[in-house]
Structure formats: C-alpha cells, structure tokens
Amino acid sequence: MVTGTTSVPRLVIAAPSSGSGKTTVATGLMAAFAASGLAVSPHKVGPDYIDPGYHALATGRPGRNLDAYLCGPQALPGLFGHGARGADLAVVEGVMGLYDGAAHQGELASTAQVAKVLRAPVVLVVDAASQSRSVAALVHGFASWDPEVRVAGVILNKVGSDRHEELLREALAGSGVPVFGALRRVGAVHTPSRHLGLVPVAERRAEAVESVAALADRVRAGCDLPGLLELARSAPPLPGPAWDPAHSLREARSADAGHPAGPDTESGTGPESGAGRGTRPVVAVAGGSAFTFSYAEHAELLTAAGADVVTFDPLRETRLPEGTRGLVIGGGFPEVYAAELSANEPLRAAVAALAASGAPIAAECAGLLYLARSLTPEPAEEEAAPLPMCGVLPADARMSGRLTLGYREAVALSPSPLLPVGARVRGHEFHRTVITPGAGEGPDGPVDGAGGGPAALPAWGVVRPTRQVEGFVRGGVHASYLHVHWAATPGIAASFVRSCAR
C-alpha cells in the first residue's frame, strides 16, 4: 500500500464572484513569490485551460487543474501533491465565487470544496470599488457561511485612495479576518480577451511576460508577502500519497482484471509498459498557438503507459513527427487560425493518411474541428467561405454566436482506442462553434462511409444535464467536444498506447 503526506505550504485565492480580481492577485502572487526565490506550484480550481498558462509563465512550473467534478474530490489531494512535489509554496486560484460549483450539485467542484479537501487557508479577494463599511458584512458572510472553510485573510482590490483604504481597513478591524493587502484602482494590466476568455500565453508570449511581471510588481507593492507566506505555512500536512501516473495505470489495470494492484514494477520503458512491447510508439501531441488546451497529466500518463510523447505545431510544421503511431489533438482556437491551418495542406494530408491507416487519434473540441471536412470561422449570419480542414470526419464546423459551457456526464456508445462501450466519464464543454452533424449516425445513417472510409459512429451518449448523442468514432478516430481529464480515467492512456503499438 502506498502511503505518504504532502506538507507544502498553500493558499487558496478566492473571491465573492467572478470579476473580483482572482486571476490578477493569484498570478501576481505566484510571480512575486517565484521572483523572491521560492519554488511556487501553481494550481487552478475547475477545468479552465487558459489561466494555468499564465500561472506557468509566472512560476516556471506546469499549471495544473484541480477539478472535483472531472476527477472526484478524493483524487484532488494526490493530484495536488503530485503537482506541488518539491515546491516551497503552492498557490491555488479559485473559480467563480467561493461557494459556486457544478449546477444543482451543492458544493461539488466549488473553490470552497477544494479548500476543504486541501485543508488550505482561503484568502478572499474583494472588489472594494463601490463600498466601504459594507465590506465587513460581505466578508463576515463568506467567512461564516461554512465553518469548515477557513477564510483566513482578505486582499482588497480596486481601492480608490488612501482614505478609501483607511475606511475599508477600519471596517474589517473587528471582523477577525486580517487584511493582507490593498491594490489600487489603476489602469488594468494589459491581458486581452476574446470569445472564450483571456488570450492564451502561447499566442502572446512576449506581451504575456510583461503582463505577468507587471502583476507581480502590483502585488509586491500592495500585499504583505511575508504575512501571506506565514499563513500558507499554517496549513496542516495533507494525508495520503501524491498521485503517480505509473501507479494510477497499475491500479486501473488491476481494477480491470479484478484483483489488487501489485508491486511497483511498471516503469513505462519496456515490454511491461502500457505499450505491451519493447519499443515505445511515438504519440504526436498538437501544440502551438492553435492548440493550447491540455492537462499536464495527459502527457505524463501517455509517457508512463509506454509512449514517446512529441509535441508539434500544426501552424508551422508540414509533417507529423517522425514515426508517429498515434495523434492527440486537444482544445484551443482553430477558428482563429483557420486560414493558416487550412493552408498547411501537407500536414492536413498527413493527418488524413494517419487516420486512414487506422492509427488511434484522440481529438477534443478544437481537435474535432480540425478533423472535420471544413471550418467556417464566422457565424452563419456573417459572409465567410468554409475552409478545408483534414476531412477525416464527415462533418462541417463553423463559429456560433452562442456559448456552450458546462459539465457533462456521458457513456461511451462505440468501441474506440480510448474506452470500451459502456464506460462512463465526466467531461466539460466550452466552445462557441457548432458541427453538423453533431455525431456519427452509425452504419445505417446518411454519413455512413463518407469519403470511402469506415462508418462514422457516435462517440458519447450524454446523460447529464440533458440527454443527447455527441461526437464521432471512425476507425481509430475518437473526436468530440467533450474535454475529459485522463487522471480520472487513466485507462484511456493505456488503451490508446496499446492501440499505437499494434
């Protein structure tokens, strides 16, 4: 039995609501502490891919997500311990308001739940722009709502003047919740946004470096960093072992076989690895500016399962990596780069050829669009021509004016390199595009065998929040809007790599 504890000092940065300044404060704290010489582990509550990119830039370590809906609350201490291994401090940025979580499911996936699971003190970032004494009532409400959540400090944001700060601090003096900082209401640091939130770091790296440095300067000037570090060190040890990709694969394999996990023998480097052979198949992972959405644990699981993971940029490279036996295309913004992706005809042809060979391809959201016949980068009411994509799927995509957002529960409907029929997963959708048809329709449907290939089958039966059929399985291709965290279902990586090695 694997045992252990995690004793990394930690803080959760939360807020009463979205737009209060969590990302500003959390990223600034990460950068300021890292600049002081501390090894800072960055984390983000929820499924968001974009903020962790800024966290990684601030700290020099991978930004990691802590999502109780996707992975289950019981998995979070281990995932946290894995990400924070060797760190002097961990900073966890919350999501939405402190107590906001998955719709109609109580505290599930809320920042409050994660703080409780991690036994971490919470620092509340309050937008004080239009209040003075009322701030005490607000903080009191959040601090007393759930006695198991330790709201241990406040950072005041958008403070108008010295006089305003004096009034706010006076109001909070008797609250029992100390003030660890006050940030002035000044011109916002330039962090441009578009239809799905902040522009990812990969698309504006030089500017992003400047933005993160400016956030660090603001936080350093306005916050009590020694006091916050002392608060972080008050977090008690977190029982349980850190998550380990190789061990999680062994547990998944043992569960499938119906017997307990055996000794720690898997190295992911030889015949006993998930590949099932002595060679390590190359798994190409799409990256670059068009495909920035990925959880760090996915590549770690693929490596532990026996693959050589090679990242490539579909905007710049005209060939798949040498020896590619499988392809993973995560989320991102192909609609922004549709013209460039379409113009890269040699790579589109190489992807189509890989799919035609039966090699496993896992595509989520942006990857789904890239594998379609075409992508129109404007909504239906706008005049725009469809641009050719890889043509792997018998479907066409375009931008939409409607945001699709939320957690999903789904069941695998068709056999694929990822999961067997009947496997249940939890996932997340986040996009402003539509694809027609929305799912493979099976061997008797109108999309059967389009392009001369095998039939397009449905990938998922979504069972919550509403029932619908979604995504495509075609040969070795599994493509869907659903983002799934493989740490919750590590068998996905093992099955994928086994398919590569066949």
mmCIF file of N, CA and C in Angstrom, residues 1-86:
data_model
loop_
_atom_site.group_PDB
_atom_site.id
_atom_site.type_symbol
_atom_site.label_atom_id
_atom_site.label_comp_id
_atom_site.label_asym_id
_atom_site.label_seq_id
_atom_site.Cartn_x
_atom_site.Cartn_y
_atom_site.Cartn_z
ATOM 1 N N MET A 1 0.843 -1.197 0.000
ATOM 2 C CA MET A 1 0.000 0.000 0.000
ATOM 3 C C MET A 1 0.878 1.247 0.000
ATOM 4 N N VAL A 2 0.573 2.173 -0.892
ATOM 5 C CA VAL A 2 1.349 3.408 -0.987
ATOM 6 C C VAL A 2 0.842 4.401 0.050
ATOM 7 N N THR A 3 1.741 4.953 0.841
ATOM 8 C CA THR A 3 1.362 5.934 1.857
ATOM 9 C C THR A 3 2.221 7.170 1.693
ATOM 10 N N GLY A 4 1.869 8.208 2.472
ATOM 11 C CA GLY A 4 2.653 9.429 2.429
ATOM 12 C C GLY A 4 1.813 10.624 2.823
ATOM 13 N N THR A 5 2.465 11.761 2.920
ATOM 14 C CA THR A 5 1.782 13.016 3.213
ATOM 15 C C THR A 5 2.378 14.116 2.350
ATOM 16 N N THR A 6 1.622 15.193 2.205
ATOM 17 C CA THR A 6 2.083 16.391 1.500
ATOM 18 C C THR A 6 2.096 17.541 2.494
ATOM 19 N N SER A 7 3.245 18.159 2.672
ATOM 20 C CA SER A 7 3.382 19.229 3.661
ATOM 21 C C SER A 7 3.724 20.571 3.025
ATOM 22 N N VAL A 8 3.390 20.752 1.768
ATOM 23 C CA VAL A 8 3.706 22.001 1.077
ATOM 24 C C VAL A 8 2.819 23.133 1.603
ATOM 25 N N PRO A 9 3.387 24.256 2.031
ATOM 26 C CA PRO A 9 2.564 25.419 2.403
ATOM 27 C C PRO A 9 1.670 25.821 1.238
ATOM 28 N N ARG A 10 0.447 26.271 1.536
ATOM 29 C CA ARG A 10 -0.501 26.506 0.450
ATOM 30 C C ARG A 10 -1.542 27.553 0.823
ATOM 31 N N LEU A 11 -1.997 28.240 -0.220
ATOM 32 C CA LEU A 11 -3.055 29.238 -0.118
ATOM 33 C C LEU A 11 -4.064 29.009 -1.229
ATOM 34 N N VAL A 12 -5.330 29.232 -0.937
ATOM 35 C CA VAL A 12 -6.366 29.279 -1.961
ATOM 36 C C VAL A 12 -6.806 30.727 -2.116
ATOM 37 N N ILE A 13 -6.728 31.232 -3.338
ATOM 38 C CA ILE A 13 -7.143 32.612 -3.624
ATOM 39 C C ILE A 13 -8.551 32.560 -4.209
ATOM 40 N N ALA A 14 -9.511 33.079 -3.463
ATOM 41 C CA ALA A 14 -10.921 33.007 -3.838
ATOM 42 C C ALA A 14 -11.505 34.412 -3.913
ATOM 43 N N ALA A 15 -12.799 34.480 -4.215
ATOM 44 C CA ALA A 15 -13.473 35.775 -4.320
ATOM 45 C C ALA A 15 -14.968 35.575 -4.136
ATOM 46 N N PRO A 16 -15.698 36.646 -3.845
ATOM 47 C CA PRO A 16 -17.152 36.526 -3.755
ATOM 48 C C PRO A 16 -17.810 36.219 -5.098
ATOM 49 N N SER A 17 -17.176 36.633 -6.204
ATOM 50 C CA SER A 17 -17.783 36.418 -7.523
ATOM 51 C C SER A 17 -16.704 36.525 -8.585
ATOM 52 N N SER A 18 -17.055 36.114 -9.786
ATOM 53 C CA SER A 18 -16.160 36.324 -10.919
ATOM 54 C C SER A 18 -15.959 37.818 -11.137
ATOM 55 N N GLY A 19 -14.816 38.183 -11.676
ATOM 56 C CA GLY A 19 -14.541 39.585 -11.962
ATOM 57 C C GLY A 19 -14.019 40.384 -10.793
ATOM 58 N N SER A 20 -13.754 39.724 -9.674
ATOM 59 C CA SER A 20 -13.268 40.433 -8.489
ATOM 60 C C SER A 20 -11.765 40.670 -8.508
ATOM 61 N N GLY A 21 -11.045 39.884 -9.327
ATOM 62 C CA GLY A 21 -9.597 40.059 -9.415
ATOM 63 C C GLY A 21 -8.786 38.855 -8.985
ATOM 64 N N LYS A 22 -9.420 37.669 -8.949
ATOM 65 C CA LYS A 22 -8.689 36.461 -8.527
ATOM 66 C C LYS A 22 -7.458 36.208 -9.387
ATOM 67 N N THR A 23 -7.627 36.275 -10.702
ATOM 68 C CA THR A 23 -6.503 35.959 -11.585
ATOM 69 C C THR A 23 -5.384 36.976 -11.422
ATOM 70 N N THR A 24 -5.737 38.245 -11.300
ATOM 71 C CA THR A 24 -4.734 39.288 -11.069
ATOM 72 C C THR A 24 -3.922 38.989 -9.822
ATOM 73 N N VAL A 25 -4.620 38.721 -8.716
ATOM 74 C CA VAL A 25 -3.942 38.511 -7.440
ATOM 75 C C VAL A 25 -3.190 37.190 -7.433
ATOM 76 N N ALA A 26 -3.838 36.108 -7.881
ATOM 77 C CA ALA A 26 -3.189 34.797 -7.830
ATOM 78 C C ALA A 26 -1.943 34.767 -8.705
ATOM 79 N N THR A 27 -2.055 35.267 -9.930
ATOM 80 C CA THR A 27 -0.902 35.262 -10.831
ATOM 81 C C THR A 27 0.182 36.192 -10.316
ATOM 82 N N GLY A 28 -0.215 37.337 -9.798
ATOM 83 C CA GLY A 28 0.765 38.255 -9.235
ATOM 84 C C GLY A 28 1.494 37.672 -8.035
ATOM 85 N N LEU A 29 0.751 36.988 -7.164
ATOM 86 C CA LEU A 29 1.394 36.344 -6.015
ATOM 87 C C LEU A 29 2.364 35.260 -6.466
ATOM 88 N N MET A 30 1.928 34.443 -7.412
ATOM 89 C CA MET A 30 2.814 33.384 -7.919
ATOM 90 C C MET A 30 4.119 33.984 -8.439
ATOM 91 N N ALA A 31 3.991 35.021 -9.264
ATOM 92 C CA ALA A 31 5.175 35.631 -9.870
ATOM 93 C C ALA A 31 6.045 36.321 -8.823
ATOM 94 N N ALA A 32 5.423 37.006 -7.876
ATOM 95 C CA ALA A 32 6.193 37.718 -6.851
ATOM 96 C C ALA A 32 6.942 36.741 -5.956
ATOM 97 N N PHE A 33 6.282 35.689 -5.528
ATOM 98 C CA PHE A 33 6.957 34.705 -4.686
ATOM 99 C C PHE A 33 8.048 33.970 -5.457
ATOM 100 N N ALA A 34 7.777 33.651 -6.727
ATOM 101 C CA ALA A 34 8.796 32.978 -7.538
ATOM 102 C C ALA A 34 10.019 33.875 -7.717
ATOM 103 N N ALA A 35 9.781 35.171 -7.923
ATOM 104 C CA ALA A 35 10.894 36.106 -8.096
ATOM 105 C C ALA A 35 11.722 36.241 -6.828
ATOM 106 N N SER A 36 11.114 35.938 -5.685
ATOM 107 C CA SER A 36 11.851 36.014 -4.412
ATOM 108 C C SER A 36 12.725 34.796 -4.183
ATOM 109 N N GLY A 37 12.639 33.823 -5.085
ATOM 110 C CA GLY A 37 13.478 32.641 -4.972
ATOM 111 C C GLY A 37 12.760 31.390 -4.530
ATOM 112 N N LEU A 38 11.459 31.468 -4.259
ATOM 113 C CA LEU A 38 10.703 30.289 -3.854
ATOM 114 C C LEU A 38 10.290 29.475 -5.074
ATOM 115 N N ALA A 39 10.239 28.161 -4.908
ATOM 116 C CA ALA A 39 9.655 27.280 -5.929
ATOM 117 C C ALA A 39 8.157 27.253 -5.681
ATOM 118 N N VAL A 40 7.390 27.828 -6.618
ATOM 119 C CA VAL A 40 5.956 28.010 -6.440
ATOM 120 C C VAL A 40 5.208 27.052 -7.356
ATOM 121 N N SER A 41 4.296 26.294 -6.771
ATOM 122 C CA SER A 41 3.471 25.363 -7.541
ATOM 123 C C SER A 41 2.123 26.015 -7.843
ATOM 124 N N PRO A 42 1.772 26.182 -9.139
ATOM 125 C CA PRO A 42 0.527 26.868 -9.486
ATOM 126 C C PRO A 42 -0.615 25.884 -9.758
ATOM 127 N N HIS A 43 -1.797 26.221 -9.260
ATOM 128 C CA HIS A 43 -2.968 25.361 -9.450
ATOM 129 C C HIS A 43 -4.193 26.224 -9.746
ATOM 130 N N LYS A 44 -5.159 25.634 -10.437
ATOM 131 C CA LYS A 44 -6.400 26.320 -10.778
ATOM 132 C C LYS A 44 -7.580 25.406 -10.490
ATOM 133 N N VAL A 45 -8.552 25.901 -9.740
ATOM 134 C CA VAL A 45 -9.772 25.140 -9.497
ATOM 135 C C VAL A 45 -10.618 25.142 -10.767
ATOM 136 N N GLY A 46 -11.138 23.981 -11.121
ATOM 137 C CA GLY A 46 -12.024 23.887 -12.276
ATOM 138 C C GLY A 46 -11.306 23.458 -13.538
ATOM 139 N N PRO A 47 -12.017 23.474 -14.666
ATOM 140 C CA PRO A 47 -11.489 22.912 -15.913
ATOM 141 C C PRO A 47 -10.730 23.893 -16.789
ATOM 142 N N ASP A 48 -10.635 25.139 -16.378
ATOM 143 C CA ASP A 48 -10.066 26.196 -17.222
ATOM 144 C C ASP A 48 -8.645 25.881 -17.672
ATOM 145 N N TYR A 49 -8.396 26.031 -18.983
ATOM 146 C CA TYR A 49 -7.064 25.801 -19.537
ATOM 147 C C TYR A 49 -6.237 27.080 -19.647
ATOM 148 N N ILE A 50 -6.869 28.232 -19.701
ATOM 149 C CA ILE A 50 -6.164 29.457 -20.085
ATOM 150 C C ILE A 50 -5.381 30.054 -18.910
ATOM 151 N N ASP A 51 -6.034 30.210 -17.746
ATOM 152 C CA ASP A 51 -5.331 30.763 -16.595
ATOM 153 C C ASP A 51 -4.073 29.968 -16.233
ATOM 154 N N PRO A 52 -4.105 28.617 -16.288
ATOM 155 C CA PRO A 52 -2.883 27.880 -15.959
ATOM 156 C C PRO A 52 -1.692 28.212 -16.852
ATOM 157 N N GLY A 53 -1.949 28.685 -18.075
ATOM 158 C CA GLY A 53 -0.845 29.115 -18.930
ATOM 159 C C GLY A 53 -0.131 30.327 -18.350
ATOM 160 N N TYR A 54 -0.895 31.258 -17.802
ATOM 161 C CA TYR A 54 -0.293 32.424 -17.151
ATOM 162 C C TYR A 54 0.390 32.017 -15.844
ATOM 163 N N HIS A 55 -0.222 31.064 -15.139
ATOM 164 C CA HIS A 55 0.407 30.574 -13.914
ATOM 165 C C HIS A 55 1.763 29.944 -14.206
ATOM 166 N N ALA A 56 1.820 29.160 -15.276
ATOM 167 C CA ALA A 56 3.078 28.517 -15.650
ATOM 168 C C ALA A 56 4.137 29.550 -15.997
ATOM 169 N N LEU A 57 3.726 30.599 -16.686
ATOM 170 C CA LEU A 57 4.661 31.658 -17.032
ATOM 171 C C LEU A 57 5.174 32.361 -15.774
ATOM 172 N N ALA A 58 4.304 32.509 -14.786
ATOM 173 C CA ALA A 58 4.678 33.197 -13.548
ATOM 174 C C ALA A 58 5.635 32.384 -12.692
ATOM 175 N N THR A 59 5.562 31.064 -12.787
ATOM 176 C CA THR A 59 6.291 30.217 -11.841
ATOM 177 C C THR A 59 7.378 29.354 -12.470
ATOM 178 N N GLY A 60 7.276 29.109 -13.780
ATOM 179 C CA GLY A 60 8.215 28.191 -14.413
ATOM 180 C C GLY A 60 7.881 26.730 -14.179
ATOM 181 N N ARG A 61 6.698 26.449 -13.644
ATOM 182 C CA ARG A 61 6.232 25.079 -13.435
ATOM 183 C C ARG A 61 4.900 24.904 -14.152
ATOM 184 N N PRO A 62 4.536 23.671 -14.525
ATOM 185 C CA PRO A 62 3.256 23.473 -15.216
ATOM 186 C C PRO A 62 2.076 23.932 -14.372
ATOM 187 N N GLY A 63 1.152 24.659 -14.990
ATOM 188 C CA GLY A 63 -0.089 24.992 -14.317
ATOM 189 C C GLY A 63 -0.976 23.762 -14.298
ATOM 190 N N ARG A 64 -1.551 23.450 -13.140
ATOM 191 C CA ARG A 64 -2.332 22.214 -13.010
ATOM 192 C C ARG A 64 -3.722 22.517 -12.470
ATOM 193 N N ASN A 65 -4.690 21.750 -12.966
ATOM 194 C CA ASN A 65 -6.083 21.935 -12.578
ATOM 195 C C ASN A 65 -6.465 21.001 -11.443
ATOM 196 N N LEU A 66 -7.348 21.482 -10.591
ATOM 197 C CA LEU A 66 -7.935 20.693 -9.514
ATOM 198 C C LEU A 66 -9.446 20.760 -9.686
ATOM 199 N N ASP A 67 -10.020 19.728 -10.291
ATOM 200 C CA ASP A 67 -11.442 19.746 -10.632
ATOM 201 C C ASP A 67 -12.137 18.570 -9.964
ATOM 202 N N ALA A 68 -12.943 18.868 -8.949
ATOM 203 C CA ALA A 68 -13.611 17.816 -8.193
ATOM 204 C C ALA A 68 -14.713 17.145 -8.986
ATOM 205 N N TYR A 69 -15.255 17.821 -9.991
ATOM 206 C CA TYR A 69 -16.278 17.186 -10.823
ATOM 207 C C TYR A 69 -15.638 16.208 -11.795
ATOM 208 N N LEU A 70 -14.600 16.633 -12.494
ATOM 209 C CA LEU A 70 -13.984 15.783 -13.503
ATOM 210 C C LEU A 70 -13.242 14.603 -12.884
ATOM 211 N N CYS A 71 -12.556 14.827 -11.769
ATOM 212 C CA CYS A 71 -11.671 13.811 -11.197
ATOM 213 C C CYS A 71 -12.198 13.182 -9.914
ATOM 214 N N GLY A 72 -13.173 13.823 -9.282
ATOM 215 C CA GLY A 72 -13.662 13.370 -7.985
ATOM 216 C C GLY A 72 -12.894 14.026 -6.858
ATOM 217 N N PRO A 73 -13.585 14.427 -5.780
ATOM 218 C CA PRO A 73 -12.894 15.090 -4.660
ATOM 219 C C PRO A 73 -11.778 14.244 -4.078
ATOM 220 N N GLN A 74 -11.964 12.911 -4.052
ATOM 221 C CA GLN A 74 -10.976 12.038 -3.434
ATOM 222 C C GLN A 74 -9.645 12.052 -4.167
ATOM 223 N N ALA A 75 -9.638 12.428 -5.435
ATOM 224 C CA ALA A 75 -8.395 12.435 -6.218
ATOM 225 C C ALA A 75 -7.583 13.711 -6.031
ATOM 226 N N LEU A 76 -8.201 14.764 -5.505
ATOM 227 C CA LEU A 76 -7.537 16.067 -5.502
ATOM 228 C C LEU A 76 -6.298 16.140 -4.605
ATOM 229 N N PRO A 77 -6.310 15.584 -3.394
ATOM 230 C CA PRO A 77 -5.074 15.666 -2.597
ATOM 231 C C PRO A 77 -3.879 15.034 -3.304
ATOM 232 N N GLY A 78 -4.095 13.882 -3.941
ATOM 233 C CA GLY A 78 -2.998 13.234 -4.649
ATOM 234 C C GLY A 78 -2.520 14.027 -5.840
ATOM 235 N N LEU A 79 -3.463 14.576 -6.620
ATOM 236 C CA LEU A 79 -3.082 15.392 -7.771
ATOM 237 C C LEU A 79 -2.362 16.656 -7.330
ATOM 238 N N PHE A 80 -2.847 17.248 -6.237
ATOM 239 C CA PHE A 80 -2.164 18.422 -5.688
ATOM 240 C C PHE A 80 -0.740 18.060 -5.259
ATOM 241 N N GLY A 81 -0.609 16.944 -4.532
ATOM 242 C CA GLY A 81 0.713 16.526 -4.068
ATOM 243 C C GLY A 81 1.669 16.255 -5.209
ATOM 244 N N HIS A 82 1.152 15.692 -6.296
ATOM 245 C CA HIS A 82 1.976 15.439 -7.483
ATOM 246 C C HIS A 82 2.475 16.753 -8.076
ATOM 247 N N GLY A 83 1.551 17.690 -8.271
ATOM 248 C CA GLY A 83 1.937 18.954 -8.874
ATOM 249 C C GLY A 83 2.848 19.782 -7.993
ATOM 250 N N ALA A 84 2.652 19.680 -6.672
ATOM 251 C CA ALA A 84 3.402 20.518 -5.733
ATOM 252 C C ALA A 84 4.681 19.858 -5.240
ATOM 253 N N ARG A 85 5.001 18.685 -5.759
ATOM 254 C CA ARG A 85 6.198 17.972 -5.289
ATOM 255 C C ARG A 85 7.443 18.860 -5.464
ATOM 256 N N GLY A 86 8.187 19.040 -4.390
ATOM 257 C CA GLY A 86 9.412 19.832 -4.438
ATOM 258 C C GLY A 86 9.211 21.326 -4.341
#
